Short mmCIF file of C-alpha atoms and ligand atoms in Angstrom, two decimals:
data_model
loop_
_atom_site.label_atom_id
_atom_site.label_comp_id
_atom_site.label_asym_id
_atom_site.label_seq_id
_atom_site.Cartn_x
_atom_site.Cartn_y
_atom_site.Cartn_z
CA UNK A 1 86.07 -79.99 -40.39
CA UNK A 2 88.82 -77.85 -38.88
CA UNK A 3 88.11 -75.02 -41.23
CA UNK A 4 84.41 -75.18 -40.63
CA UNK A 5 84.76 -74.99 -36.91
CA UNK A 6 86.94 -71.90 -37.15
CA UNK A 7 84.54 -70.35 -39.58
CA UNK A 8 81.69 -70.93 -37.20
CA UNK A 9 83.64 -69.38 -34.33
CA UNK A 10 84.23 -66.29 -36.40
CA UNK A 11 80.48 -65.98 -36.83
CA UNK A 12 79.91 -66.24 -33.16
CA UNK A 13 82.50 -63.59 -32.46
CA UNK A 14 80.81 -61.35 -35.05
CA UNK A 15 77.41 -61.98 -33.52
CA UNK A 16 78.77 -61.18 -30.04
CA UNK A 17 80.28 -57.91 -31.10
CA UNK A 18 77.04 -56.80 -32.75
CA UNK A 19 75.24 -57.74 -29.56
CA UNK A 20 77.75 -55.72 -27.57
CA UNK A 21 77.18 -52.67 -29.71
CA UNK A 22 73.42 -53.10 -29.25
CA UNK A 23 73.75 -53.36 -25.50
CA UNK A 24 75.88 -50.23 -25.56
CA UNK A 25 73.28 -48.34 -27.55
CA UNK A 26 70.39 -49.40 -25.29
CA UNK A 27 72.46 -48.43 -22.28
CA UNK A 28 73.12 -45.00 -23.79
CA UNK A 29 69.48 -44.42 -24.60
CA UNK A 30 68.48 -45.23 -21.03
CA UNK A 31 70.68 -42.59 -19.55
CA UNK A 32 68.82 -40.02 -17.43
CA UNK A 33 68.64 -36.96 -19.54
CA UNK A 34 66.66 -33.93 -20.42
CA UNK A 35 65.38 -33.52 -23.90
CA UNK A 36 66.83 -31.05 -26.31
CA UNK A 37 70.35 -30.19 -27.18
CA UNK A 38 73.30 -31.37 -25.10
CA UNK A 39 73.27 -29.01 -22.24
CA UNK A 40 76.94 -28.13 -22.28
CA UNK A 41 76.55 -26.74 -25.80
CA UNK A 42 74.08 -24.30 -24.29
CA UNK A 43 76.55 -22.63 -22.03
CA UNK A 44 80.28 -22.88 -22.47
CA UNK A 45 81.27 -23.35 -18.84
CA UNK A 46 84.73 -24.39 -17.78
CA UNK A 47 85.34 -25.48 -14.25
CA UNK A 48 88.77 -24.55 -12.96
CA UNK A 49 88.92 -21.67 -15.38
CA UNK A 50 89.09 -18.08 -14.50
CA UNK A 51 85.35 -17.81 -13.90
CA UNK A 52 82.55 -17.62 -16.34
CA UNK A 53 79.98 -15.44 -17.88
CA UNK A 54 76.37 -16.22 -18.51
CA UNK A 55 75.54 -16.48 -22.13
CA UNK A 56 72.40 -15.96 -24.05
CA UNK A 57 71.88 -17.38 -27.53
CA UNK A 58 71.13 -15.49 -30.68
CA UNK A 59 70.89 -17.04 -34.09
CA UNK A 60 72.99 -15.72 -36.94
CA UNK A 61 70.41 -15.32 -39.63
CA UNK A 62 72.83 -15.83 -42.54
CA UNK A 63 74.70 -18.93 -41.20
CA UNK A 64 71.97 -20.30 -38.89
CA UNK A 65 74.61 -20.79 -36.20
CA UNK A 66 73.79 -20.27 -32.59
CA UNK A 67 75.94 -17.48 -31.17
CA UNK A 68 76.59 -17.22 -27.46
CA UNK A 69 77.04 -13.73 -26.12
CA UNK A 70 77.95 -12.68 -22.63
CA UNK A 71 75.18 -10.81 -20.97
CA UNK A 72 75.08 -8.89 -17.77
CA UNK A 73 72.37 -10.19 -15.58
CA UNK A 74 70.81 -7.29 -13.63
CA UNK A 75 71.33 -7.65 -9.93
CA UNK A 76 69.32 -5.87 -7.35
CA UNK A 77 71.40 -3.70 -5.10
CA UNK A 78 71.43 -4.16 -1.38
CA UNK A 79 72.04 -1.25 0.90
CA UNK A 80 75.38 -1.97 2.58
CA UNK A 81 74.06 -1.12 6.01
CA UNK A 82 71.12 -3.43 5.57
CA UNK A 83 72.46 -6.25 7.66
CA UNK A 84 71.99 -4.47 11.00
CA UNK A 85 68.52 -3.18 10.44
CA UNK A 86 67.52 -6.52 8.91
CA UNK A 87 68.58 -8.39 11.98
CA UNK A 88 66.47 -6.09 14.16
CA UNK A 89 63.51 -6.58 11.92
CA UNK A 90 63.80 -10.35 12.14
CA UNK A 91 64.19 -10.21 15.91
CA UNK A 92 60.90 -8.24 16.01
CA UNK A 93 59.13 -10.93 14.02
CA UNK A 94 60.46 -13.47 16.46
CA UNK A 95 59.23 -11.52 19.46
CA UNK A 96 55.87 -10.88 17.84
CA UNK A 97 55.38 -14.52 17.12
CA UNK A 98 56.55 -15.85 20.41
CA UNK A 99 55.16 -13.23 22.74
CA UNK A 100 51.67 -13.84 21.48
CA UNK A 101 51.45 -17.52 22.25
CA UNK A 102 50.73 -17.87 25.90
CA UNK A 103 48.05 -20.45 25.16
CA UNK A 104 50.53 -22.21 22.97
CA UNK A 105 53.46 -21.97 25.36
CA UNK A 106 54.23 -25.70 25.30
CA UNK A 107 53.88 -25.94 21.57
CA UNK A 108 56.30 -23.15 21.07
CA UNK A 109 58.78 -24.51 23.56
CA UNK A 110 58.91 -27.48 21.22
CA UNK A 111 58.95 -25.40 18.09
CA UNK A 112 62.25 -25.45 16.23
CA UNK A 113 63.88 -23.19 18.73
CA UNK A 114 65.72 -22.01 15.74
CA UNK A 115 67.32 -18.65 15.77
CA UNK A 116 67.42 -18.51 19.53
CA UNK A 117 70.92 -19.90 19.60
CA UNK A 118 73.71 -17.32 19.42
CA UNK A 119 76.27 -17.56 16.64
CA UNK A 120 79.70 -18.89 17.52
CA UNK A 121 80.95 -18.28 13.98
CA UNK A 122 79.17 -16.08 11.50
CA UNK A 123 79.81 -14.42 8.15
CA UNK A 124 77.39 -11.48 8.28
CA UNK A 125 79.05 -9.63 5.38
CA UNK A 126 79.60 -12.53 3.07
CA UNK A 127 76.52 -11.91 0.96
CA UNK A 128 76.51 -8.08 1.14
CA UNK A 129 79.96 -8.03 -0.47
CA UNK A 130 78.64 -9.96 -3.39
CA UNK A 131 75.52 -7.93 -3.83
CA UNK A 132 72.70 -10.40 -4.39
CA UNK A 133 73.97 -13.84 -5.19
CA UNK A 134 72.31 -16.13 -7.62
CA UNK A 135 72.71 -19.20 -5.50
CA UNK A 136 73.51 -19.89 -1.86
CA UNK A 137 74.73 -23.40 -1.13
CA UNK A 138 73.89 -24.42 2.44
CA UNK A 139 75.81 -27.56 3.37
CA UNK A 140 75.12 -29.30 6.63
CA UNK A 141 78.28 -30.84 8.07
CA UNK A 142 80.03 -31.67 11.38
CA UNK A 143 83.27 -30.29 12.77
CA UNK A 144 85.20 -33.60 12.23
CA UNK A 145 84.41 -33.71 8.49
CA UNK A 146 87.26 -31.42 7.46
CA UNK A 147 88.22 -33.51 4.44
CA UNK A 148 84.64 -33.55 3.12
CA UNK A 149 84.53 -29.77 3.35
CA UNK A 150 87.88 -29.42 1.59
CA UNK A 151 86.74 -31.73 -1.19
CA UNK A 152 83.55 -29.70 -1.64
CA UNK A 153 85.57 -26.46 -1.73
CA UNK A 154 87.59 -27.91 -4.63
CA UNK A 155 84.73 -29.47 -6.51
CA UNK A 156 81.06 -28.62 -6.63
CA UNK A 157 81.20 -25.89 -4.06
CA UNK A 158 83.99 -23.86 -5.72
CA UNK A 159 82.78 -20.29 -5.59
CA UNK A 160 85.42 -19.04 -7.92
CA UNK A 161 84.20 -21.34 -10.69
CA UNK A 162 81.22 -19.04 -10.98
CA UNK A 163 82.75 -15.59 -10.85
CA UNK A 164 80.46 -14.31 -13.52
CA UNK A 165 77.54 -15.58 -11.44
CA UNK A 166 77.55 -15.06 -7.74
CA UNK A 167 77.53 -18.34 -5.86
CA UNK A 168 78.04 -18.54 -2.08
CA UNK A 169 78.96 -21.62 -0.15
CA UNK A 170 78.25 -22.01 3.57
CA UNK A 171 78.79 -24.94 5.85
CA UNK A 172 76.33 -25.20 8.73
CA UNK A 173 77.50 -26.55 12.11
CA UNK A 174 76.43 -26.85 15.70
CA UNK A 175 79.00 -27.50 18.42
CA UNK A 176 80.51 -30.58 19.96
CA UNK A 177 80.70 -31.00 23.72
CA UNK A 178 83.73 -31.84 25.85
CA UNK A 179 87.43 -32.01 25.31
CA UNK A 180 87.08 -33.15 21.70
CA UNK A 181 84.77 -30.24 21.10
CA UNK A 182 87.38 -27.77 22.33
CA UNK A 183 90.02 -29.17 19.97
CA UNK A 184 87.62 -29.24 17.06
CA UNK A 185 86.54 -25.69 17.81
CA UNK A 186 90.10 -24.43 17.43
CA UNK A 187 90.56 -26.19 14.11
CA UNK A 188 87.22 -24.86 12.96
CA UNK A 189 88.15 -21.29 13.87
CA UNK A 190 91.29 -21.55 11.76
CA UNK A 191 89.38 -23.10 8.90
CA UNK A 192 86.83 -20.33 9.09
CA UNK A 193 89.50 -17.61 9.01
CA UNK A 194 90.97 -19.20 5.92
CA UNK A 195 87.79 -19.87 3.95
CA UNK A 196 85.07 -17.68 5.46
CA UNK A 197 82.46 -20.24 4.63
CA UNK A 198 81.38 -21.51 8.05
CA UNK A 199 78.42 -20.54 10.18
CA UNK A 200 77.98 -22.14 13.61
CA UNK A 201 75.51 -21.69 16.39
CA UNK A 202 75.57 -22.70 19.99
CA UNK A 203 73.50 -25.88 19.91
CA UNK A 204 74.60 -29.48 20.19
CA UNK A 205 75.51 -30.93 16.87
CA UNK A 206 73.43 -34.10 16.89
CA UNK A 207 71.24 -35.90 14.39
CA UNK A 208 68.08 -34.90 16.24
CA UNK A 209 69.15 -31.29 16.06
CA UNK A 210 69.40 -31.26 12.32
CA UNK A 211 66.22 -29.24 11.96
CA UNK A 212 67.81 -26.53 14.14
CA UNK A 213 70.74 -26.55 11.83
CA UNK A 214 68.65 -26.21 8.72
CA UNK A 215 66.65 -23.39 10.22
CA UNK A 216 69.87 -21.65 11.17
CA UNK A 217 70.64 -21.66 7.45
CA UNK A 218 67.12 -20.37 6.56
CA UNK A 219 67.47 -17.59 9.09
CA UNK A 220 70.91 -16.70 7.84
CA UNK A 221 69.65 -16.25 4.31
CA UNK A 222 66.61 -14.29 5.52
CA UNK A 223 68.79 -12.04 7.60
CA UNK A 224 72.04 -11.61 5.72
CA UNK A 225 71.14 -12.51 2.17
CA UNK A 226 67.45 -11.82 1.63
CA UNK A 227 67.80 -11.09 -2.10
CA UNK A 228 69.53 -14.29 -3.09
CA UNK A 229 67.76 -15.72 -6.11
CA UNK A 230 68.03 -19.39 -5.07
CA UNK A 231 69.16 -21.49 -2.15
CA UNK A 232 70.17 -25.14 -2.10
CA UNK A 233 70.33 -27.07 1.07
CA UNK A 234 72.42 -30.29 0.97
CA UNK A 235 74.85 -32.51 2.93
CA UNK A 236 78.58 -32.90 2.96
CA UNK A 237 78.47 -36.49 1.64
CA UNK A 238 76.75 -35.46 -1.59
CA UNK A 239 77.83 -35.16 -5.17
CA UNK A 240 76.17 -32.05 -6.57
CA UNK A 241 76.38 -31.09 -10.21
CA UNK A 242 76.20 -27.35 -9.56
CA UNK A 243 76.72 -26.45 -13.13
CA UNK A 244 73.73 -28.51 -14.28
CA UNK A 245 71.64 -27.17 -11.43
CA UNK A 246 72.38 -23.55 -12.31
CA UNK A 247 72.30 -23.60 -16.04
CA UNK A 248 69.77 -26.26 -16.75
CA UNK A 249 67.28 -26.12 -13.90
CA UNK A 250 67.49 -22.63 -12.43
CA UNK A 251 68.44 -20.73 -15.59
CA UNK A 252 70.14 -17.44 -14.75
CA UNK A 253 68.87 -15.97 -18.00
CA UNK A 254 65.28 -16.06 -16.69
CA UNK A 255 63.65 -13.88 -14.04
CA UNK A 256 64.13 -15.66 -10.71
CA UNK A 257 61.09 -17.60 -9.58
CA UNK A 258 59.20 -16.96 -6.35
CA UNK A 259 57.58 -19.52 -4.02
CA UNK A 260 59.57 -22.19 -5.80
CA UNK A 261 60.69 -25.33 -4.04
CA UNK A 262 62.01 -28.51 -5.69
CA UNK A 263 64.03 -31.65 -5.02
CA UNK A 264 63.34 -35.34 -4.75
CA UNK A 265 59.62 -35.14 -4.19
CA UNK A 266 58.28 -37.41 -1.45
CA UNK A 267 54.53 -37.71 -1.69
CA UNK A 268 52.08 -39.60 0.47
CA UNK A 269 54.71 -40.85 2.84
CA UNK A 270 53.48 -42.24 6.14
CA UNK A 271 55.39 -41.58 9.34
CA UNK A 272 57.60 -44.48 10.41
CA UNK A 273 56.26 -45.82 13.69
CA UNK A 274 59.02 -48.35 14.23
CA UNK A 275 61.04 -47.21 17.27
CA UNK A 276 64.24 -48.76 16.00
CA UNK A 277 64.20 -46.80 12.75
CA UNK A 278 66.39 -43.79 12.03
CA UNK A 279 63.20 -42.17 10.70
CA UNK A 280 61.02 -43.05 13.71
CA UNK A 281 58.32 -40.49 14.30
CA UNK A 282 56.40 -40.75 17.61
CA UNK A 283 52.64 -40.51 17.25
CA UNK A 284 52.40 -37.76 19.83
CA UNK A 285 54.76 -35.54 17.83
CA UNK A 286 53.10 -36.18 14.52
CA UNK A 287 49.68 -37.85 14.78
CA UNK A 288 48.58 -37.61 11.13
CA UNK A 289 48.81 -40.83 9.04
CA UNK A 290 50.56 -38.99 6.19
CA UNK A 291 53.27 -36.36 5.78
CA UNK A 292 52.63 -33.47 3.55
CA UNK A 293 54.71 -33.51 0.33
CA UNK A 294 58.38 -32.85 1.15
CA UNK A 295 61.71 -33.10 -0.60
CA UNK A 296 64.48 -35.33 0.57
CA UNK A 297 66.98 -33.49 2.79
CA UNK A 298 69.90 -34.85 0.76
CA UNK A 299 69.33 -31.91 -1.62
CA UNK A 300 66.53 -29.46 -2.18
CA UNK A 301 66.43 -26.13 -3.93
CA UNK A 302 64.18 -23.13 -3.35
CA UNK A 303 63.76 -19.52 -4.31
CA UNK A 304 65.40 -17.02 -1.94
CA UNK A 305 62.09 -15.49 -0.86
CA UNK A 306 61.09 -18.78 0.79
CA UNK A 307 63.92 -18.63 3.32
CA UNK A 308 62.18 -15.83 5.18
CA UNK A 309 58.74 -17.36 4.79
CA UNK A 310 59.79 -20.82 5.96
CA UNK A 311 61.75 -19.37 8.88
CA UNK A 312 58.92 -17.19 9.94
CA UNK A 313 56.28 -19.94 9.75
CA UNK A 314 58.64 -22.32 11.57
CA UNK A 315 58.22 -20.22 14.71
CA UNK A 316 54.67 -21.57 14.96
CA UNK A 317 55.34 -25.12 13.85
CA UNK A 318 56.15 -27.70 16.55
CA UNK A 319 59.65 -29.16 16.33
CA UNK A 320 60.19 -32.38 14.37
CA UNK A 321 63.71 -33.74 14.21
CA UNK A 322 63.36 -34.97 10.58
CA UNK A 323 64.39 -31.71 8.93
CA UNK A 324 63.03 -32.49 5.46
CA UNK A 325 59.62 -33.47 6.86
CA UNK A 326 59.70 -30.39 9.04
CA UNK A 327 60.33 -28.10 6.10
CA UNK A 328 57.48 -29.94 4.27
CA UNK A 329 55.16 -29.17 7.18
CA UNK A 330 56.24 -25.49 7.03
CA UNK A 331 55.52 -25.41 3.30
CA UNK A 332 52.14 -26.98 3.81
CA UNK A 333 51.34 -24.29 6.32
CA UNK A 334 52.43 -21.69 3.78
CA UNK A 335 50.22 -23.52 1.26
CA UNK A 336 53.20 -23.99 -1.11
CA UNK A 337 53.50 -27.23 -3.02
CA UNK A 338 56.99 -28.50 -3.90
CA UNK A 339 57.41 -28.44 -7.69
CA UNK A 340 58.31 -31.81 -9.20
CA UNK A 341 61.71 -31.56 -10.98
CA UNK A 342 61.61 -31.79 -14.80
CA UNK A 343 62.67 -35.39 -14.59
CA UNK A 344 62.87 -37.98 -11.86
CA UNK A 345 66.55 -38.71 -12.31
CA UNK A 346 67.83 -35.25 -11.27
CA UNK A 347 67.71 -35.42 -7.50
CA UNK A 348 68.90 -38.79 -6.21
CA UNK A 349 68.94 -39.57 -2.48
CA UNK A 350 70.77 -42.78 -3.17
CA UNK A 351 74.06 -43.32 -4.92
CA UNK A 352 73.78 -43.47 -8.67
CA UNK A 353 76.48 -45.72 -10.19
CA UNK A 354 78.98 -43.47 -11.85
CA UNK A 355 79.28 -42.79 -15.55
CA UNK A 356 80.27 -39.42 -16.87
CA UNK A 357 77.17 -39.53 -19.07
CA UNK A 358 74.83 -40.09 -16.16
CA UNK A 359 76.59 -37.64 -13.87
CA UNK A 360 76.57 -34.86 -16.43
CA UNK A 361 72.77 -35.08 -16.41
CA UNK A 362 71.89 -35.23 -12.76
CA UNK A 363 71.96 -32.78 -9.88
CA UNK A 364 72.48 -34.91 -6.76
CA UNK A 365 73.84 -38.31 -5.88
CA UNK A 366 74.28 -39.55 -2.31
CA UNK A 367 77.00 -41.23 -0.27
CA UNK A 368 80.43 -40.02 -1.32
CA UNK A 369 83.59 -39.95 0.70
CA UNK A 370 85.98 -37.06 -0.07
CA UNK A 371 88.38 -39.12 -2.22
CA UNK A 372 85.58 -40.49 -4.33
CA UNK A 373 84.14 -37.07 -4.74
CA UNK A 374 87.42 -35.65 -6.02
CA UNK A 375 88.05 -38.61 -8.29
CA UNK A 376 84.65 -38.66 -9.92
CA UNK A 377 84.45 -34.91 -10.15
CA UNK A 378 87.69 -34.61 -12.07
CA UNK A 379 86.72 -37.49 -14.30
CA UNK A 380 83.46 -35.75 -15.03
CA UNK A 381 85.11 -32.45 -15.84
CA UNK A 382 87.36 -34.12 -18.34
CA UNK A 383 84.66 -36.24 -19.92
CA UNK A 384 81.36 -34.37 -19.73
CA UNK A 385 81.78 -32.94 -23.18
CA UNK A 386 82.11 -36.21 -25.01
CA UNK A 387 80.24 -38.72 -22.89
CA UNK A 388 76.84 -38.64 -24.54
CA UNK A 389 77.66 -37.10 -27.87
CA UNK A 390 76.70 -40.21 -29.80
CA UNK A 391 73.23 -40.26 -28.31
CA UNK A 392 72.57 -36.58 -29.01
CA UNK A 393 74.02 -36.69 -32.52
CA UNK A 394 71.69 -39.54 -33.29
CA UNK A 395 68.71 -37.71 -31.91
CA UNK A 396 69.53 -34.46 -33.70
C1 NAG B 1 77.07 -14.76 -39.41
O1 NAG B 1 77.50 -15.70 -40.35
C2 NAG B 1 78.20 -15.17 -41.49
C3 NAG B 1 78.45 -16.33 -42.48
O2 NAG B 1 79.01 -17.39 -41.80
C4 NAG B 1 79.47 -14.47 -41.02
O3 NAG B 1 80.15 -13.88 -42.11
C5 NAG B 1 79.11 -13.37 -40.04
O4 NAG B 1 80.26 -12.77 -39.52
C6 NAG B 1 78.27 -13.97 -38.89
N1 NAG B 1 77.78 -12.88 -38.00
C7 NAG B 1 78.03 -12.86 -36.71
C8 NAG B 1 77.37 -11.72 -35.99
O5 NAG B 1 78.69 -13.68 -36.14
C1 NAG B 2 77.16 -6.04 9.36
O1 NAG B 2 77.12 -6.52 10.70
C2 NAG B 2 78.35 -6.74 11.27
C3 NAG B 2 78.15 -7.26 12.64
O2 NAG B 2 76.92 -7.94 12.74
C4 NAG B 2 79.18 -5.41 11.33
O3 NAG B 2 80.42 -5.65 11.84
C5 NAG B 2 79.32 -4.91 9.92
O4 NAG B 2 79.94 -3.65 9.94
C6 NAG B 2 77.95 -4.74 9.27
N1 NAG B 2 78.11 -4.35 7.86
C7 NAG B 2 77.71 -3.24 7.43
C8 NAG B 2 77.99 -3.00 6.02
O5 NAG B 2 77.03 -2.45 8.14
C1 NAG B 3 54.08 -7.33 15.12
O1 NAG B 3 52.74 -7.47 15.36
C2 NAG B 3 51.94 -6.30 15.19
C3 NAG B 3 50.52 -6.60 15.56
O2 NAG B 3 50.11 -7.83 15.14
C4 NAG B 3 52.06 -5.81 13.74
O3 NAG B 3 51.37 -4.61 13.54
C5 NAG B 3 53.51 -5.58 13.41
O4 NAG B 3 53.64 -5.27 12.01
C6 NAG B 3 54.29 -6.82 13.69
N1 NAG B 3 55.74 -6.58 13.47
C7 NAG B 3 56.51 -7.31 12.68
C8 NAG B 3 57.94 -6.92 12.65
O5 NAG B 3 56.12 -8.30 12.12
C1 NAG B 4 47.79 -12.15 19.43
O1 NAG B 4 46.87 -13.11 18.99
C2 NAG B 4 45.49 -12.60 18.98
C3 NAG B 4 44.57 -13.73 18.54
O2 NAG B 4 45.27 -14.92 18.41
C4 NAG B 4 45.45 -11.38 17.99
O3 NAG B 4 44.09 -10.86 17.98
C5 NAG B 4 46.43 -10.33 18.43
O4 NAG B 4 46.47 -9.29 17.48
C6 NAG B 4 47.82 -10.89 18.54
N1 NAG B 4 48.72 -9.91 19.06
C7 NAG B 4 49.90 -9.60 18.53
C8 NAG B 4 50.75 -8.63 19.26
O5 NAG B 4 50.27 -10.12 17.52
C1 NAG B 5 69.95 -29.92 20.71
O1 NAG B 5 70.73 -28.84 21.12
C2 NAG B 5 70.34 -28.29 22.37
C3 NAG B 5 71.13 -27.04 22.61
O2 NAG B 5 72.49 -27.28 22.62
C4 NAG B 5 70.54 -29.36 23.47
O3 NAG B 5 70.09 -28.82 24.71
C5 NAG B 5 69.69 -30.60 23.08
O4 NAG B 5 69.99 -31.58 24.04
C6 NAG B 5 70.04 -31.03 21.76
N1 NAG B 5 69.08 -32.09 21.41
C7 NAG B 5 69.44 -33.28 21.02
C8 NAG B 5 68.34 -34.21 20.80
O5 NAG B 5 70.61 -33.58 20.86
#
């Protein structure tokens, strides 16, 4: 009797461990992923190293091995004095658009108002020094979020991690009123001198002014960095897998796209008419029953040429405080459709529960405090190369 009971228990234990392995396998197979070979095999990138080179594969015909060679990606040259003339040019467009709208005066008074605010802090030469960057990261933030900015500087926004590829990081800010504002402004000035990654204009930094902030970023790219290949706009509470974005989605080895806009695609959304909602949209501001397709403001990516186009068309589009919807309306007016990302797991405007396997195959995840960002980032850097190997070995 005794023996039999123990024997039976051993069977149960065996069955449970087999079940465990099965659950693990199913879990692995359900990970968000792109098809094909493990992406890190495609481009030997090391974060925290001394920078990287872009590689392009060739196949060794005798051994059939894939060989990665460093290649120099041709960069267009920007005339060094271009920033001044460029600014004049953009001011002209502004005057043209606004001077010709007497019948639309009220409409325009409500249009984004963007660009009409003077800079308090600017980095006009940041891009010119780097020639034409591959990617400009525009991160909306507020003065008090110093730790979030520092965490981003050390993690996904680390410019030096991409020395072989030019990546620029810019934090976008308005200003805070009052005593607190004065104190914050001093800290911000020091931070700016140290990192040279802050642009700030003279508008009140409020939720309802987020569209002004985004348009400040668009105008900055159009003015000071018009030949950037790509731009990403995101927030300071985001986790962004920059490496995956660059090497898997944007692909520096290809000719940069034009009129390209992607992110978490929101289609057929209706305006929220509930006054208590954060996303409330009054009927008189936006009467249509549906929004045009737009991409969640937590993270969207677009080709550099669109910065100018969106900015320019925004001068004739009435202001909406929901910046992502607003950019969607601008795109609709430009007759540009956002491109759906290659898979629906890439851009997440919620928080995806962490696993190094998942996080090495996504681009955005929402809702991180600075400590979490640092913790998960470092874990990912140490584990991204092994996390999903089993899955891919099985598939290959
Ligand atoms: C290709 O593979 C062969 C055999 O492994 C090796 O001898 C040769 O050096 C390789 N060629 C290149 C260019 O790596
Ligand atoms: C760019 O503009 C800034 C001021 O707006 C000026 O100080 C700087 O010299 C300009 N750069 C070049 C290369 O002309
Ligand atoms: C301003 O408008 C005029 C007339 O519509 C046009 O010829 C000119 O090119 C415009 N200038 C700019 C900078 O867009
Ligand atoms: C102003 O608008 C009218 C029609 O809307 C157009 O014919 C005219 O060329 C515009 N003027 C400028 C300076 O853009
Ligand atoms: C947006 O900023 C402007 C300029 O500082 C300010 O006048 C306005 O009150 C702000 N709007 C909101 C809704 O905070």
